[in-house]
Structure formats: structure tokens, C-alpha cells
PDB file of C-alpha atoms and ligand atoms in Angstrom:
ATOM      1  CA  MET A 975       0.115   0.044   0.279  1.00 59.00           C
ATOM      2  CA  PRO A 976       1.520   3.200  -1.026  1.00 60.00           C
ATOM      3  CA  ALA A 977       2.352   5.736   2.581  1.00 62.00           C
ATOM      4  CA  THR A 978       0.003   7.923   2.694  1.00 63.00           C
ATOM      5  CA  PRO A 979       1.577  11.834   2.279  1.00 67.00           C
ATOM      6  CA  ARG A 980       2.376  13.919   5.676  1.00 78.00           C
ATOM      7  CA  PRO A 981       0.636  17.053   5.590  1.00 87.00           C
ATOM      8  CA  LEU A 982       1.659  19.971   5.516  1.00 95.00           C
ATOM      9  CA  THR A 983       1.363  21.714   8.489  1.00 97.00           C
ATOM     10  CA  LEU A 984       2.117  25.277   9.451  1.00 98.00           C
ATOM     11  CA  PRO A 985       1.456  28.066  11.628  1.00 98.00           C
ATOM     12  CA  ALA A 986      -1.207  31.121  11.141  1.00 98.00           C
ATOM     13  CA  PRO A 987       0.729  33.792  14.418  1.00 98.00           C
ATOM     14  CA  ALA A 988      -1.831  36.593  15.894  1.00 98.00           C
ATOM     15  CA  LYS A 989      -0.616  40.265  15.725  1.00 98.00           C
ATOM     16  CA  LEU A 990      -0.924  43.504  17.938  1.00 98.00           C
ATOM     17  CA  ASN A 991      -1.270  47.081  16.661  1.00 97.00           C
ATOM     18  CA  ARG A 992       0.911  49.014  19.032  1.00 96.00           C
ATOM     19  CA  MET A 993      -0.238  51.728  18.063  1.00 95.00           C
ATOM     20  CA  LEU A 994      -3.379  52.687  15.993  1.00 96.00           C
ATOM     21  CA  HIS A 995      -3.718  56.425  14.161  1.00 95.00           C
ATOM     22  CA  ILE A 996      -7.299  56.992  11.765  1.00 95.00           C
ATOM     23  CA  VAL A 997      -6.047  59.426   9.450  1.00 94.00           C
ATOM     24  CA  GLY A 998      -8.625  59.832   7.162  1.00 91.00           C
ATOM     25  CA  ARG A 999     -12.006  57.688   5.559  1.00 90.00           C
ATOM     26  CA  ARG A1000     -12.183  56.264   2.006  1.00 90.00           C
ATOM     27  CA  GLN A1001     -14.890  56.664  -0.475  1.00 90.00           C
ATOM     28  CA  ASP A1002     -15.672  53.192   0.278  1.00 90.00           C
ATOM     29  CA  GLY A1003     -15.777  53.615   3.622  1.00 87.00           C
ATOM     30  CA  TYR A1004     -12.471  52.158   4.719  1.00 91.00           C
ATOM     31  CA  HIS A1005     -10.593  54.536   6.376  1.00 94.00           C
ATOM     32  CA  GLU A1006      -6.537  55.284   5.876  1.00 94.00           C
ATOM     33  CA  LEU A1007      -4.503  54.496   8.521  1.00 95.00           C
ATOM     34  CA  GLN A1008      -1.527  54.701  10.534  1.00 96.00           C
ATOM     35  CA  THR A1009      -0.342  51.329  12.399  1.00 97.00           C
ATOM     36  CA  LEU A1010       2.587  49.398  14.009  1.00 97.00           C
ATOM     37  CA  PHE A1011       2.035  46.034  13.366  1.00 98.00           C
ATOM     38  CA  GLN A1012       3.880  43.567  15.174  1.00 98.00           C
ATOM     39  CA  ILE A1013       3.698  39.930  15.116  1.00 98.00           C
ATOM     40  CA  ILE A1014       3.452  37.590  17.968  1.00 98.00           C
ATOM     41  CA  ASP A1015       4.338  33.454  18.709  1.00 98.00           C
ATOM     42  CA  LEU A1016       0.571  32.967  19.921  1.00 98.00           C
ATOM     43  CA  CYS A1017      -0.318  30.412  16.549  1.00 98.00           C
ATOM     44  CA  ASP A1018      -3.062  28.382  15.173  1.00 96.00           C
ATOM     45  CA  TYR A1019      -2.122  25.684  13.334  1.00 97.00           C
ATOM     46  CA  LEU A1020      -3.386  24.512   9.670  1.00 97.00           C
ATOM     47  CA  SER A1021      -2.900  21.336   8.285  1.00 97.00           C
ATOM     48  CA  PHE A1022      -3.144  21.251   5.022  1.00 98.00           C
ATOM     49  CA  ASN A1023      -3.387  17.659   2.526  1.00 97.00           C
ATOM     50  CA  LEU A1024      -3.390  17.484  -1.436  1.00 97.00           C
ATOM     51  CA  ARG A1025      -6.190  16.751  -3.429  1.00 97.00           C
ATOM     52  CA  GLN A1026      -6.499  15.351  -7.080  1.00 97.00           C
ATOM     53  CA  ASP A1027     -10.196  16.615  -8.003  1.00 97.00           C
ATOM     54  CA  GLY A1028     -10.143  20.207  -6.783  1.00 97.00           C
ATOM     55  CA  VAL A1029     -12.343  19.614  -4.020  1.00 97.00           C
ATOM     56  CA  ILE A1030     -11.413  22.286  -1.463  1.00 97.00           C
ATOM     57  CA  GLU A1031     -12.546  20.855   2.587  1.00 95.00           C
ATOM     58  CA  LEU A1032     -12.047  22.489   5.661  1.00 95.00           C
ATOM     59  CA  THR A1033     -12.026  20.338   8.830  1.00 89.00           C
ATOM     60  CA  THR A1034     -11.846  21.492  12.493  1.00 82.00           C
ATOM     61  CA  SER A1035     -13.274  20.558  16.165  1.00 70.00           C
ATOM     62  CA  MET A1036     -13.962  24.269  17.061  1.00 68.00           C
ATOM     63  CA  ASP A1037     -17.758  25.356  16.457  1.00 62.00           C
ATOM     64  CA  GLY A1038     -18.627  28.329  14.165  1.00 59.00           C
ATOM     65  CA  VAL A1039     -15.741  28.042  12.154  1.00 59.00           C
ATOM     66  CA  ALA A1040     -16.088  25.647   9.076  1.00 56.00           C
ATOM     67  CA  HIS A1041     -18.501  27.541   7.101  1.00 59.00           C
ATOM     68  CA  ASP A1042     -18.043  28.522   3.305  1.00 54.00           C
ATOM     69  CA  ASP A1043     -17.405  32.187   3.850  1.00 61.00           C
ATOM     70  CA  ASN A1044     -14.667  31.260   6.266  1.00 90.00           C
ATOM     71  CA  LEU A1045     -12.001  33.271   5.425  1.00 95.00           C
ATOM     72  CA  ILE A1046     -10.005  29.924   5.464  1.00 96.00           C
ATOM     73  CA  VAL A1047     -12.119  28.309   2.434  1.00 96.00           C
ATOM     74  CA  ARG A1048     -12.584  32.047   0.798  1.00 97.00           C
ATOM     75  CA  ALA A1049      -9.127  32.350   0.180  1.00 98.00           C
ATOM     76  CA  ALA A1050      -8.245  28.869  -0.942  1.00 98.00           C
ATOM     77  CA  LYS A1051     -11.066  29.003  -3.477  1.00 97.00           C
ATOM     78  CA  ARG A1052      -9.273  32.463  -4.597  1.00 98.00           C
ATOM     79  CA  LEU A1053      -5.991  31.110  -5.148  1.00 98.00           C
ATOM     80  CA  GLN A1054      -7.520  28.146  -7.403  1.00 98.00           C
ATOM     81  CA  GLN A1055      -9.686  30.688  -9.362  1.00 98.00           C
ATOM     82  CA  ALA A1056      -6.980  33.312  -9.682  1.00 98.00           C
ATOM     83  CA  SER A1057      -4.450  30.458 -10.600  1.00 98.00           C
ATOM     84  CA  GLY A1058      -6.409  28.608 -12.556  1.00 98.00           C
ATOM     85  CA  THR A1059      -5.081  24.574 -11.210  1.00 98.00           C
ATOM     86  CA  HIS A1060      -7.174  22.014 -10.724  1.00 97.00           C
ATOM     87  CA  LEU A1061      -5.856  20.967  -7.519  1.00 98.00           C
ATOM     88  CA  GLY A1062      -7.725  21.142  -4.724  1.00 98.00           C
ATOM     89  CA  ALA A1063      -6.636  20.529  -0.694  1.00 98.00           C
ATOM     90  CA  SER A1064      -8.551  19.173   2.368  1.00 97.00           C
ATOM     91  CA  ILE A1065      -7.378  22.000   5.282  1.00 96.00           C
ATOM     92  CA  SER A1066      -7.510  21.490   8.984  1.00 95.00           C
ATOM     93  CA  ILE A1067      -7.113  24.018  11.566  1.00 95.00           C
ATOM     94  CA  GLU A1068      -6.180  24.352  15.302  1.00 94.00           C
ATOM     95  CA  LYS A1069      -7.926  27.105  16.650  1.00 93.00           C
ATOM     96  CA  HIS A1070      -5.757  28.824  19.523  1.00 94.00           C
ATOM     97  CA  LEU A1071      -6.661  32.187  18.823  1.00 95.00           C
ATOM     98  CA  PRO A1072      -9.571  34.104  19.355  1.00 92.00           C
ATOM     99  CA  MET A1073     -12.433  35.252  16.632  1.00 87.00           C
ATOM    100  CA  GLY A1074     -13.332  38.912  16.257  1.00 84.00           C
ATOM    101  CA  GLY A1075     -10.123  39.694  18.874  1.00 93.00           C
ATOM    102  CA  GLY A1076      -7.977  41.882  16.844  1.00 96.00           C
ATOM    103  CA  LEU A1077      -5.482  39.353  16.844  1.00 97.00           C
ATOM    104  CA  GLY A1078      -5.615  38.899  13.605  1.00 96.00           C
ATOM    105  CA  GLY A1079      -6.416  35.506  13.763  1.00 95.00           C
ATOM    106  CA  GLY A1080      -8.993  35.035  11.121  1.00 95.00           C
ATOM    107  CA  SER A1081      -6.932  37.415   8.457  1.00 96.00           C
ATOM    108  CA  SER A1082      -3.750  35.057   9.409  1.00 97.00           C
ATOM    109  CA  ASN A1083      -5.324  31.928   8.750  1.00 97.00           C
ATOM    110  CA  ALA A1084      -6.220  33.495   5.386  1.00 98.00           C
ATOM    111  CA  ALA A1085      -2.314  34.651   5.011  1.00 98.00           C
ATOM    112  CA  THR A1086      -1.252  30.768   6.033  1.00 98.00           C
ATOM    113  CA  VAL A1087      -3.536  29.042   3.469  1.00 98.00           C
ATOM    114  CA  LEU A1088      -2.474  31.588   0.530  1.00 98.00           C
ATOM    115  CA  LYS A1089       1.270  30.797   1.145  1.00 98.00           C
ATOM    116  CA  GLY A1090       0.658  26.958   2.263  1.00 98.00           C
ATOM    117  CA  LEU A1091      -1.036  26.555  -0.637  1.00 98.00           C
ATOM    118  CA  ASN A1092       1.016  28.670  -3.139  1.00 98.00           C
ATOM    119  CA  GLN A1093       4.083  25.592  -2.228  1.00 97.00           C
ATOM    120  CA  LEU A1094       1.451  22.501  -2.158  1.00 97.00           C
ATOM    121  CA  TRP A1095       0.192  23.465  -5.436  1.00 97.00           C
ATOM    122  CA  GLN A1096       3.322  24.380  -6.689  1.00 96.00           C
ATOM    123  CA  LEU A1097       1.883  27.907  -8.211  1.00 98.00           C
ATOM    124  CA  GLY A1098       5.429  29.803  -7.678  1.00 97.00           C
ATOM    125  CA  LEU A1099       3.356  33.331  -7.524  1.00 98.00           C
ATOM    126  CA  SER A1100       5.117  36.206  -5.199  1.00 98.00           C
ATOM    127  CA  ASP A1101       4.129  37.378  -2.212  1.00 97.00           C
ATOM    128  CA  ALA A1102       3.517  40.830  -3.690  1.00 97.00           C
ATOM    129  CA  THR A1103       0.691  38.462  -6.074  1.00 98.00           C
ATOM    130  CA  LEU A1104      -0.818  36.493  -2.733  1.00 98.00           C
ATOM    131  CA  ALA A1105      -0.741  39.801  -0.918  1.00 98.00           C
ATOM    132  CA  GLU A1106      -3.091  41.217  -3.554  1.00 98.00           C
ATOM    133  CA  LEU A1107      -5.124  38.162  -3.127  1.00 98.00           C
ATOM    134  CA  GLY A1108      -5.740  38.671   0.418  1.00 98.00           C
ATOM    135  CA  LEU A1109      -6.629  42.264   0.856  1.00 97.00           C
ATOM    136  CA  ALA A1110      -9.613  41.576  -1.081  1.00 96.00           C
ATOM    137  CA  LEU A1111     -10.740  39.257   2.065  1.00 96.00           C
ATOM    138  CA  GLY A1112      -9.314  41.446   4.536  1.00 95.00           C
ATOM    139  CA  ALA A1113      -7.049  44.696   5.613  1.00 94.00           C
ATOM    140  CA  ASP A1114      -4.650  42.880   7.422  1.00 96.00           C
ATOM    141  CA  VAL A1115      -4.159  40.270   5.590  1.00 98.00           C
ATOM    142  CA  PRO A1116      -0.671  41.944   3.570  1.00 98.00           C
ATOM    143  CA  VAL A1117       0.935  42.197   6.369  1.00 98.00           C
ATOM    144  CA  PHE A1118       0.574  38.263   7.494  1.00 98.00           C
ATOM    145  CA  VAL A1119       1.971  37.622   3.630  1.00 98.00           C
ATOM    146  CA  LEU A1120       4.347  39.727   4.269  1.00 98.00           C
ATOM    147  CA  GLY A1121       5.637  37.932   7.333  1.00 98.00           C
ATOM    148  CA  LYS A1122       7.341  40.799   9.318  1.00 98.00           C
ATOM    149  CA  SER A1123       6.705  43.315  11.834  1.00 98.00           C
ATOM    150  CA  ALA A1124       5.690  46.152   9.900  1.00 98.00           C
ATOM    151  CA  TRP A1125       4.960  49.562   9.372  1.00 98.00           C
ATOM    152  CA  ALA A1126       1.553  49.926   7.473  1.00 98.00           C
ATOM    153  CA  GLU A1127      -0.343  52.802   6.039  1.00 97.00           C
ATOM    154  CA  GLY A1128      -3.579  52.999   3.484  1.00 96.00           C
ATOM    155  CA  VAL A1129      -6.087  50.505   4.699  1.00 94.00           C
ATOM    156  CA  GLY A1130      -3.187  48.259   6.007  1.00 93.00           C
ATOM    157  CA  GLU A1131      -1.785  47.177   2.753  1.00 94.00           C
ATOM    158  CA  LYS A1132       1.357  50.033   2.641  1.00 98.00           C
ATOM    159  CA  LEU A1133       3.407  48.410   4.239  1.00 98.00           C
ATOM    160  CA  THR A1134       7.466  48.570   4.992  1.00 98.00           C
ATOM    161  CA  PRO A1135       8.979  46.100   7.773  1.00 98.00           C
ATOM    162  CA  ALA A1136      10.346  47.428  10.679  1.00 97.00           C
ATOM    163  CA  THR A1137      12.583  46.101  13.273  1.00 96.00           C
ATOM    164  CA  LEU A1138      11.203  46.458  16.851  1.00 94.00           C
ATOM    165  CA  ASP A1139      12.045  45.507  20.440  1.00 93.00           C
ATOM    166  CA  THR A1140      10.662  42.450  21.521  1.00 94.00           C
ATOM    167  CA  PRO A1141       9.254  42.404  24.852  1.00 96.00           C
ATOM    168  CA  TRP A1142       7.035  39.724  26.709  1.00 98.00           C
ATOM    169  CA  PHE A1143       3.133  40.867  26.426  1.00 98.00           C
ATOM    170  CA  VAL A1144       0.140  39.930  28.133  1.00 98.00           C
ATOM    171  CA  VAL A1145      -2.958  39.742  26.081  1.00 98.00           C
ATOM    172  CA  ILE A1146      -6.075  40.096  27.714  1.00 98.00           C
ATOM    173  CA  HIS A1147      -9.334  38.517  25.932  1.00 98.00           C
ATOM    174  CA  PRO A1148     -12.590  40.477  28.395  1.00 97.00           C
ATOM    175  CA  GLY A1149     -14.807  37.445  26.772  1.00 95.00           C
ATOM    176  CA  ILE A1150     -17.223  39.573  24.582  1.00 93.00           C
ATOM    177  CA  SER A1151     -16.469  40.356  20.729  1.00 91.00           C
ATOM    178  CA  VAL A1152     -16.492  43.484  19.224  1.00 94.00           C
ATOM    179  CA  SER A1153     -18.412  44.907  16.171  1.00 92.00           C
ATOM    180  CA  THR A1154     -15.350  45.833  13.934  1.00 92.00           C
ATOM    181  CA  PRO A1155     -17.646  48.080  11.403  1.00 92.00           C
ATOM    182  CA  ALA A1156     -20.167  49.394  14.278  1.00 94.00           C
ATOM    183  CA  ILE A1157     -16.380  50.922  15.709  1.00 96.00           C
ATOM    184  CA  PHE A1158     -15.106  52.420  12.201  1.00 94.00           C
ATOM    185  CA  GLN A1159     -18.877  53.751  12.038  1.00 93.00           C
ATOM    186  CA  ASP A1160     -19.391  55.395  15.512  1.00 93.00           C
ATOM    187  CA  PRO A1161     -19.467  59.522  14.417  1.00 90.00           C
ATOM    188  CA  GLU A1162     -17.252  59.718  17.489  1.00 88.00           C
ATOM    189  CA  LEU A1163     -14.575  57.772  16.478  1.00 89.00           C
ATOM    190  CA  THR A1164     -11.607  59.888  16.029  1.00 78.00           C
ATOM    191  CA  ARG A1165     -10.714  59.998  13.183  1.00 75.00           C
ATOM    192  CA  ASP A1166      -8.445  62.986  12.616  1.00 73.00           C
ATOM    193  CA  SER A1167      -4.931  61.633  13.912  1.00 78.00           C
ATOM    194  CA  LEU A1168      -2.511  63.834  12.256  1.00 85.00           C
ATOM    195  CA  PRO A1169      -0.317  61.714  10.599  1.00 90.00           C
ATOM    196  CA  ILE A1170       2.790  60.928  11.840  1.00 91.00           C
ATOM    197  CA  THR A1171       6.104  59.630  10.189  1.00 92.00           C
ATOM    198  CA  MET A1172       7.163  55.538  10.956  1.00 93.00           C
ATOM    199  CA  ALA A1173      10.576  57.234  12.190  1.00 92.00           C
ATOM    200  CA  ARG A1174       8.908  58.913  15.009  1.00 90.00           C
ATOM    201  CA  ALA A1175       6.083  55.545  15.469  1.00 91.00           C
ATOM    202  CA  LEU A1176       9.332  53.502  15.992  1.00 91.00           C
ATOM    203  CA  GLN A1177      10.740  56.359  18.897  1.00 88.00           C
ATOM    204  CA  GLY A1178       7.797  55.727  21.106  1.00 78.00           C
ATOM    205  CA  GLY A1179       6.847  52.204  22.881  1.00 76.00           C
ATOM    206  CA  VAL A1180       3.534  50.880  24.006  1.00 74.00           C
ATOM    207  CA  ALA A1181       3.492  53.924  26.571  1.00 77.00           C
ATOM    208  CA  GLU A1182       3.851  56.979  24.562  1.00 80.00           C
ATOM    209  CA  TRP A1183       1.439  55.936  21.329  1.00 83.00           C
ATOM    210  CA  ARG A1184      -1.956  55.037  21.847  1.00 90.00           C
ATOM    211  CA  ASN A1185      -5.051  53.603  19.198  1.00 95.00           C
ATOM    212  CA  ASP A1186      -7.641  56.073  18.263  1.00 95.00           C
ATOM    213  CA  CYS A1187     -10.211  53.158  18.380  1.00 96.00           C
ATOM    214  CA  GLU A1188      -9.827  53.430  21.995  1.00 96.00           C
ATOM    215  CA  ALA A1189     -12.128  55.908  23.316  1.00 95.00           C
ATOM    216  CA  THR A1190     -15.285  54.705  21.606  1.00 96.00           C
ATOM    217  CA  VAL A1191     -14.204  51.101  22.402  1.00 97.00           C
ATOM    218  CA  LYS A1192     -14.092  51.678  26.142  1.00 97.00           C
ATOM    219  CA  LYS A1193     -17.480  53.916  26.093  1.00 96.00           C
ATOM    220  CA  ARG A1194     -19.368  51.224  23.957  1.00 96.00           C
ATOM    221  CA  TYR A1195     -17.872  48.117  26.045  1.00 97.00           C
ATOM    222  CA  PRO A1196     -17.118  49.279  29.961  1.00 97.00           C
ATOM    223  CA  ARG A1197     -16.040  45.364  30.436  1.00 97.00           C
ATOM    224  CA  ILE A1198     -13.330  46.463  28.715  1.00 98.00           C
ATOM    225  CA  ALA A1199     -12.727  49.692  29.498  1.00 98.00           C
ATOM    226  CA  GLU A1200     -12.725  47.365  33.113  1.00 98.00           C
ATOM    227  CA  ALA A1201      -9.782  45.361  31.882  1.00 98.00           C
ATOM    228  CA  LEU A1202      -7.541  47.587  30.408  1.00 98.00           C
ATOM    229  CA  ASP A1203      -7.758  49.865  33.493  1.00 98.00           C
ATOM    230  CA  TRP A1204      -7.079  46.953  35.851  1.00 98.00           C
ATOM    231  CA  LEU A1205      -3.711  46.221  33.421  1.00 98.00           C
ATOM    232  CA  ALA A1206      -2.800  49.777  33.187  1.00 97.00           C
ATOM    233  CA  GLN A1207      -1.953  49.035  37.177  1.00 98.00           C
ATOM    234  CA  HIS A1208       0.935  46.471  35.902  1.00 98.00           C
ATOM    235  CA  ALA A1209       2.145  48.837  33.104  1.00 97.00           C
ATOM    236  CA  PRO A1210       0.523  50.550  30.541  1.00 95.00           C
ATOM    237  CA  SER A1211      -2.387  49.243  28.589  1.00 96.00           C
ATOM    238  CA  ARG A1212      -3.454  49.193  24.785  1.00 97.00           C
ATOM    239  CA  LEU A1213      -6.418  48.008  22.816  1.00 97.00           C
ATOM    240  CA  THR A1214      -5.492  45.896  19.604  1.00 98.00           C
ATOM    241  CA  GLY A1215      -7.354  46.508  16.421  1.00 97.00           C
ATOM    242  CA  THR A1216     -11.002  47.587  17.358  1.00 97.00           C
ATOM    243  CA  GLY A1217     -10.821  44.592  20.100  1.00 96.00           C
ATOM    244  CA  ALA A1218     -11.814  42.950  22.513  1.00 97.00           C
ATOM    245  CA  CYS A1219      -8.222  42.089  22.785  1.00 98.00           C
ATOM    246  CA  LEU A1220      -5.868  44.311  25.237  1.00 98.00           C
ATOM    247  CA  PHE A1221      -2.214  43.834  25.894  1.00 98.00           C
ATOM    248  CA  ALA A1222       0.680  45.533  28.306  1.00 97.00           C
ATOM    249  CA  ALA A1223       4.497  45.093  27.440  1.00 96.00           C
ATOM    250  CA  PHE A1224       6.798  43.526  29.590  1.00 97.00           C
ATOM    251  CA  GLU A1225      10.927  43.606  30.154  1.00 94.00           C
ATOM    252  CA  SER A1226      10.891  39.948  31.240  1.00 97.00           C
ATOM    253  CA  GLN A1227       8.900  36.448  30.581  1.00 98.00           C
ATOM    254  CA  GLU A1228       8.378  36.255  34.841  1.00 98.00           C
ATOM    255  CA  ALA A1229       6.935  39.181  35.156  1.00 98.00           C
ATOM    256  CA  ALA A1230       4.631  38.937  32.202  1.00 98.00           C
ATOM    257  CA  GLN A1231       3.381  35.560  33.713  1.00 98.00           C
ATOM    258  CA  THR A1232       3.099  37.111  37.025  1.00 98.00           C
ATOM    259  CA  VAL A1233       0.750  39.708  35.760  1.00 98.00           C
ATOM    260  CA  ALA A1234      -1.301  36.523  33.396  1.00 98.00           C
ATOM    261  CA  GLU A1235      -1.957  34.725  36.251  1.00 98.00           C
ATOM    262  CA  LEU A1236      -3.838  37.279  37.944  1.00 98.00           C
ATOM    263  CA  ALA A1237      -5.884  38.207  34.916  1.00 98.00           C
ATOM    264  CA  ASN A1238      -6.528  34.536  34.145  1.00 98.00           C
ATOM    265  CA  GLN A1239      -8.404  34.842  37.478  1.00 98.00           C
ATOM    266  CA  ARG A1240     -10.859  37.547  35.489  1.00 97.00           C
ATOM    267  CA  TRP A1241     -10.648  36.830  31.939  1.00 98.00           C
ATOM    268  CA  GLN A1242      -8.444  34.265  29.715  1.00 97.00           C
ATOM    269  CA  ALA A1243      -4.563  35.939  29.374  1.00 98.00           C
ATOM    270  CA  TRP A1244      -1.975  34.688  27.152  1.00 98.00           C
ATOM    271  CA  VAL A1245       1.962  35.528  27.519  1.00 98.00           C
ATOM    272  CA  ALA A1246       3.031  36.253  23.948  1.00 98.00           C
ATOM    273  CA  ARG A1247       6.591  36.773  22.959  1.00 98.00           C
ATOM    274  CA  GLY A1248       7.214  40.027  20.225  1.00 98.00           C
ATOM    275  CA  LEU A1249       8.477  38.503  17.136  1.00 98.00           C
ATOM    276  CA  ASN A1250      10.066  40.687  14.016  1.00 98.00           C
ATOM    277  CA  THR A1251       9.351  37.621  11.767  1.00 97.00           C
ATOM    278  CA  SER A1252       6.564  35.705  11.907  1.00 98.00           C
ATOM    279  CA  PRO A1253       6.913  31.823  12.397  1.00 98.00           C
ATOM    280  CA  LEU A1254       5.248  30.740   9.040  1.00 98.00           C
ATOM    281  CA  GLN A1255       8.218  32.179   7.003  1.00 94.00           C
ATOM    282  CA  ASP A1256      10.715  29.892   9.304  1.00 91.00           C
ATOM    283  CA  ALA A1257       8.219  27.166   8.593  1.00 95.00           C
ATOM    284  CA  LEU A1258       8.313  27.440   5.158  1.00 94.00           C
ATOM    285  CA  GLY A1259      12.008  28.222   4.404  1.00 85.00           C
ATOM    286  CA  CYS A1260      11.773  31.809   3.275  1.00 69.00           C
TER     287      CYS A1260
HETATM  288  O1  LIG B 166     -10.984  44.070   6.382  1.00 53.55           O
HETATM  289  P1  LIG B 166     -11.470  43.880   7.234  1.00 53.55           P
HETATM  290  O2  LIG B 166     -12.378  42.516   7.079  1.00 53.55           O
HETATM  291  O3  LIG B 166     -10.704  43.167   8.440  1.00 53.55           O
HETATM  292  O4  LIG B 166     -12.902  45.004   7.962  1.00 53.55           O
HETATM  293  C1  LIG B 166     -13.780  45.048   8.986  1.00 53.55           C
HETATM  294  C2  LIG B 166     -14.489  45.908   8.661  1.00 53.55           C
HETATM  295  O5  LIG B 166     -13.947  46.831   9.294  1.00 53.55           O
HETATM  296  C3  LIG B 166     -14.576  46.933   7.122  1.00 53.55           C
HETATM  297  O6  LIG B 166     -15.652  46.498   6.913  1.00 53.55           O
HETATM  298  C4  LIG B 166     -15.142  48.287   7.460  1.00 53.55           C
HETATM  299  O7  LIG B 166     -15.903  48.844   8.493  1.00 53.55           O
HETATM  300  C5  LIG B 166     -13.990  48.581   8.638  1.00 53.55           C
HETATM  301  N1  LIG B 166     -12.461  49.008   8.800  1.00 53.55           N
HETATM  302  C6  LIG B 166     -12.432  50.295   7.923  1.00 53.55           C
HETATM  303  N2  LIG B 166     -11.204  50.933   7.632  1.00 53.55           N
HETATM  304  C7  LIG B 166     -10.111  49.141   7.674  1.00 53.55           C
HETATM  305  C8  LIG B 166     -10.324  48.554   8.267  1.00 53.55           C
HETATM  306  C9  LIG B 166     -11.139  47.541   8.496  1.00 53.55           C
HETATM  307  O8  LIG B 166     -13.046  51.133   7.615  1.00 53.55           O
HETATM  308  N3  LIG B 166      -8.702  49.914   7.363  1.00 53.55           N
END
């Protein structure tokens, strides 16, 4: 009997927005922003098995993940269409990242699908092409295709790799989910921040900058405000994206661990290492 080929298993890491300024609104309703994306080592894991019949199949033990408009399936079908391949894949996911938490989990899954299937189907598409395909799926997909911590402008797609310090982060999920479109559409959202330069953004740590969505999110979601205020007693706390997750930076793993253990008594909390290169890049050897 021929040996069953081993699946290709790849990580899909999370990101934090160390700062986020909203500098304008486009005709299509999307917002022009400036943000520092930092990749962290909290990951989902996706496994891919080649199929000759062209079918894209997703399996997972998590409720609410395996439906057809899932970003994983959409990314695979988009790549299939764009490349004209007749190959398919069975994809399974080991989910660790919360959905709708501001950690970019869904976008990162999509980027891992694009990069993983590009390799499995031997398409040879460039990262620039994959990022373009990914942008149509979500504004945060391109940074995960790039696979590096980065300064981002536009809606998040104009990327410049950035070398950031790599602290230990405490990441807290306060157990609720935030509607990103509702936050971006809130009339009171800070939309007129003056643009800053990448050099200035890089000079500031988590304490120096802010997230322009934070005031609106705090007002609409008192439980997030409570968690931000609690974490701020230990170190400057910041929302990532439009939440619901929030974070603070620590110099040592031990200090982060101590705060995470306290946080875990009330919410779900993790200790994560800040990275400059995505573990996906390392796994793919590029
Ligand atoms: O692209 P993504 O699916 O992550 O965006 C979700 C929603 O967030 C969009 O439909 C839009 O309302 C809002 N958004 C925005 N400006 C951005 C990113 C997202 O207004 N740069």
C-alpha cells in the first residue's frame, strides 16, 4: 500500500497593533490608518493535504469555524481561481486564537492558506501577488503574507518592514466580541489624527502612542474599559485593532507571567513574545 503523504502543517500567528492612528476616511467607507503591526508567537495551526479532485474541504473541531464563507475556504478558492489550478486541498485547523478579538486570527489563517497552498500546488506566485489576493479578503491579510512586523499605511496594505523591540506581552481577552464595522462607523470615533512618520512611531514604546479606536470601544464596552484599567495598573495598556483583546508589554517573561496569572482569575490571558519575523516564514524556509 502506498504511504499516505504527511500533511503540510503551518502556523498562523497573531498580531498586535502597538499603535493605531486613523488619518482619514475613503469613499468606499474604509479608513486610512497608520499602525505598527507586531507579530507575536500565539498561533493557530493549519494542516494541508493535497487533493487531485479540486475540492476544498475544511475540517475543525471548533464550532463556528467550518462554514463556507470562512476566510480559510475563501482564500483557498480565490487562489484556485486566480491560478487556474485544478488541484484541491483538505485543510484542518487547530484553533487557539479568539475570533473577532483584534489579533488578526482570521486574516492570518487566510495568509497561511495563500502561502501554504502556493507551495503545495507549486504555483510559484510572488508574495506581492498573494498579498494583493489577500487584501480583497481583509485589510490585515497582507502583513501576514509579508510575514514581518511592519509599519502600515493605507488601509493597512502599504507595508514597510520594521525592526521593533521584542518584549513579552500579556494579552487579555475580556470574553466579549466587538463589531469592527460598528466601531469604525461610530460618529464619535477619532478620525482626524495628524499623520506621523514611521521614524517617530518607531521611537515610541507602547506607552507613548495610542489606539484611536480605544475611547470609542471603552465607551461602548465597559468590560473592555475595566480590563484596560486593570492592566494599566501593571504597565501601560493598549487595545489591539478594535479589540476585544488588549495588551501590555513587559521586559521579562517572569513579570509577564505574574500579571497573566492574576488576569487569568478574571479573563482569558496569555503571555506572548513579540517577534519581528513570522513563524510562518521560518516554517516555509523563506
Ligand atoms: O478588512 P476587514 O474585514 O478586516 O474590515 C472589517 C471592517 O472594518 C470593514 O468592513 C470596515 O467597516 C472596517 N475597516 C475600516 N478601515 C480599515 C479596516 C477596516 O473602516 N482600514
